[in-house]
Tab-separated table of C-alpha atoms in Angstrom:
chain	number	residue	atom	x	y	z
K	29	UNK	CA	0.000	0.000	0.000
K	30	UNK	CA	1.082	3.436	-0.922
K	31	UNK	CA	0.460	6.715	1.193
K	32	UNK	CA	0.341	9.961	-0.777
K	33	UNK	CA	0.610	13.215	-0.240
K	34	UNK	CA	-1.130	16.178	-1.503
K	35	UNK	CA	0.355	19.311	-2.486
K	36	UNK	CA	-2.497	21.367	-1.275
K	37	UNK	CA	-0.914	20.202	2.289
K	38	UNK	CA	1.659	23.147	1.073
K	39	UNK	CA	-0.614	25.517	-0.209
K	40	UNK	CA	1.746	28.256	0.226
K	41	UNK	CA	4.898	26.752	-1.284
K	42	UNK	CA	6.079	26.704	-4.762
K	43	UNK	CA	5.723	22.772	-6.581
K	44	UNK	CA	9.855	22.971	-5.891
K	45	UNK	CA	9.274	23.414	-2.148
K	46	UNK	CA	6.711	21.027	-2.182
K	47	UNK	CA	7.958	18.218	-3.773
K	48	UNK	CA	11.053	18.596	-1.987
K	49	UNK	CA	9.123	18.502	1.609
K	50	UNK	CA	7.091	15.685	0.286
K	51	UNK	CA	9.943	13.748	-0.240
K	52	UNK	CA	11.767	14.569	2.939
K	53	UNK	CA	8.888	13.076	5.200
K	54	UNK	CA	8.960	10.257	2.700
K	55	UNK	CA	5.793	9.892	1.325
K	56	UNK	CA	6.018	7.661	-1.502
K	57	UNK	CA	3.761	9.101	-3.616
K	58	UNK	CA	2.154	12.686	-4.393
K	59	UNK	CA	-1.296	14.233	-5.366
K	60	UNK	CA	-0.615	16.666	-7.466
K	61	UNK	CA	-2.909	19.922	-7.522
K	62	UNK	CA	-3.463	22.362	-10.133
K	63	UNK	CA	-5.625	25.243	-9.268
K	64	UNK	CA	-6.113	28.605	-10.932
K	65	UNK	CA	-5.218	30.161	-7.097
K	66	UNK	CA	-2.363	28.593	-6.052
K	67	UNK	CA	1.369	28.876	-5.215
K	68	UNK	CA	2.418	25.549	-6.471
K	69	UNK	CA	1.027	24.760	-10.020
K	70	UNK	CA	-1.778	26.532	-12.175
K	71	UNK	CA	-3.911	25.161	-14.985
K	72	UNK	CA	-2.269	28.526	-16.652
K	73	UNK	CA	1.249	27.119	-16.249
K	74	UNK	CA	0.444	23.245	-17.428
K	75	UNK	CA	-0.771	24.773	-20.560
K	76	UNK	CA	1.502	27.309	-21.238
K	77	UNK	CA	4.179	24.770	-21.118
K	78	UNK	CA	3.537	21.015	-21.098
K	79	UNK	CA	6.819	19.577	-21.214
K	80	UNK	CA	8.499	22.447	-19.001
K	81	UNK	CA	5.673	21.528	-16.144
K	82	UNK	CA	6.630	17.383	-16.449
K	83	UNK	CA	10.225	17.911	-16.300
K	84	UNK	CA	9.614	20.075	-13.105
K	85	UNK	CA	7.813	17.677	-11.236
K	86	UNK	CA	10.056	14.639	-12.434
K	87	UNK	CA	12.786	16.936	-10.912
K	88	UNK	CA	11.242	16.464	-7.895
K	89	UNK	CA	11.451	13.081	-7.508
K	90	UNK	CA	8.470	11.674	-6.393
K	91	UNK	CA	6.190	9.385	-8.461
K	92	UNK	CA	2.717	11.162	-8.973
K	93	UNK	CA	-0.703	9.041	-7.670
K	94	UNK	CA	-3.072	11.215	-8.949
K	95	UNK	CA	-3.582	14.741	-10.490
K	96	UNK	CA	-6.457	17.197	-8.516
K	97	UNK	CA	-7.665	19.590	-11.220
K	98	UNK	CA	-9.637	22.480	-10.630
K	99	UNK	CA	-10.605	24.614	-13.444
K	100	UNK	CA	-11.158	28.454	-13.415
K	101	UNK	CA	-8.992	29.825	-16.414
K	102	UNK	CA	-10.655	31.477	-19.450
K	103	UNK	CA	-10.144	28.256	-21.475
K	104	UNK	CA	-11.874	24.943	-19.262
K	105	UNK	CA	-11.157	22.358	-21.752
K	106	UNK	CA	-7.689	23.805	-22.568
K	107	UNK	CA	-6.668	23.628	-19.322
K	108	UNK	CA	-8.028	19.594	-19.230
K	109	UNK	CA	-6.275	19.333	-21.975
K	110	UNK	CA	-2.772	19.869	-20.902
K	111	UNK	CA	-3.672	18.683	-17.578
K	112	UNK	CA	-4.719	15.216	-19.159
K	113	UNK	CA	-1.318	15.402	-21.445
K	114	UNK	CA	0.783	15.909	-18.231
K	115	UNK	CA	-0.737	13.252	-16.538
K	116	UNK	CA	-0.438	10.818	-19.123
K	117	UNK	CA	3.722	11.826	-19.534
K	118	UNK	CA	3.792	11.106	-15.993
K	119	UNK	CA	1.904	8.182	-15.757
K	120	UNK	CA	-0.265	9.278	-13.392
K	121	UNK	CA	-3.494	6.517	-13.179
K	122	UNK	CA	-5.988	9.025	-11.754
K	123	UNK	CA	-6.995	12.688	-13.074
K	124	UNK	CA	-9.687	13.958	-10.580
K	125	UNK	CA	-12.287	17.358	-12.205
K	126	UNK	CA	-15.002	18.476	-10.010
K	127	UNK	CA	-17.991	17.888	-11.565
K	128	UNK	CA	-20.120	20.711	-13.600
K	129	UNK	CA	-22.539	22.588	-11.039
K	130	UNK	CA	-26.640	22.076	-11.883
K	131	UNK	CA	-27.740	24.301	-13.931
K	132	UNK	CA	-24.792	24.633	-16.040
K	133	UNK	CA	-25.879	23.397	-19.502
K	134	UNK	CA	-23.192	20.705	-19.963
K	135	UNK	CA	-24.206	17.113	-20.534
């Protein structure tokens, strides 16, 4: 059994800083969180730069259990996009999206 650990944990810190503490308490995996409002990684920077954002967390040296994304950018399904296309270079299993509120109009 694997424990993981999320980077929301280090809201405040940079994905460097986090990945870094994450491995220093030895958690052998990490949840990895991409929010519009955060320190650590933005939907923003995964699309801006794909392979840029995979290379920074494989820097890091922890294996990824699951990516948290939370939309909020101008571009939704952009940002799924190269969320989905990081996940899959880092061969993360599990790519969690809140589902879309009532009301909204999507299927």
């Amino acid at each position: 059994m694997y424990v993981a650990c999320s980077t929301l944990c280090f809201a405040k810190h940079t994905l460097d800083e986090c990945l870094t503490v994450i491995r220093t308490l030895r958690f052998a995996k990490v949840d990895l969180a991409v929010r519009p409002h955060g320190a650590s990684l933005t939907p923003a920077e995964v699309a801006a730069d794909v392979g840029r954002t995979v290379q920074r967390v494989k820097v890091g040296n922890v294996p990824v259990a699951a990516v948290h994304l939370i939309p909020g950018g101008a571009d939704p399904k952009g940002d799924l996009h190269a969320v989905c296309r990081m996940a899959r270079l880092l061969a993360a299993p599990v790519v969690c999206v809140p589902a879309a509120p009532a009301g909204s109009g999507l299927p």
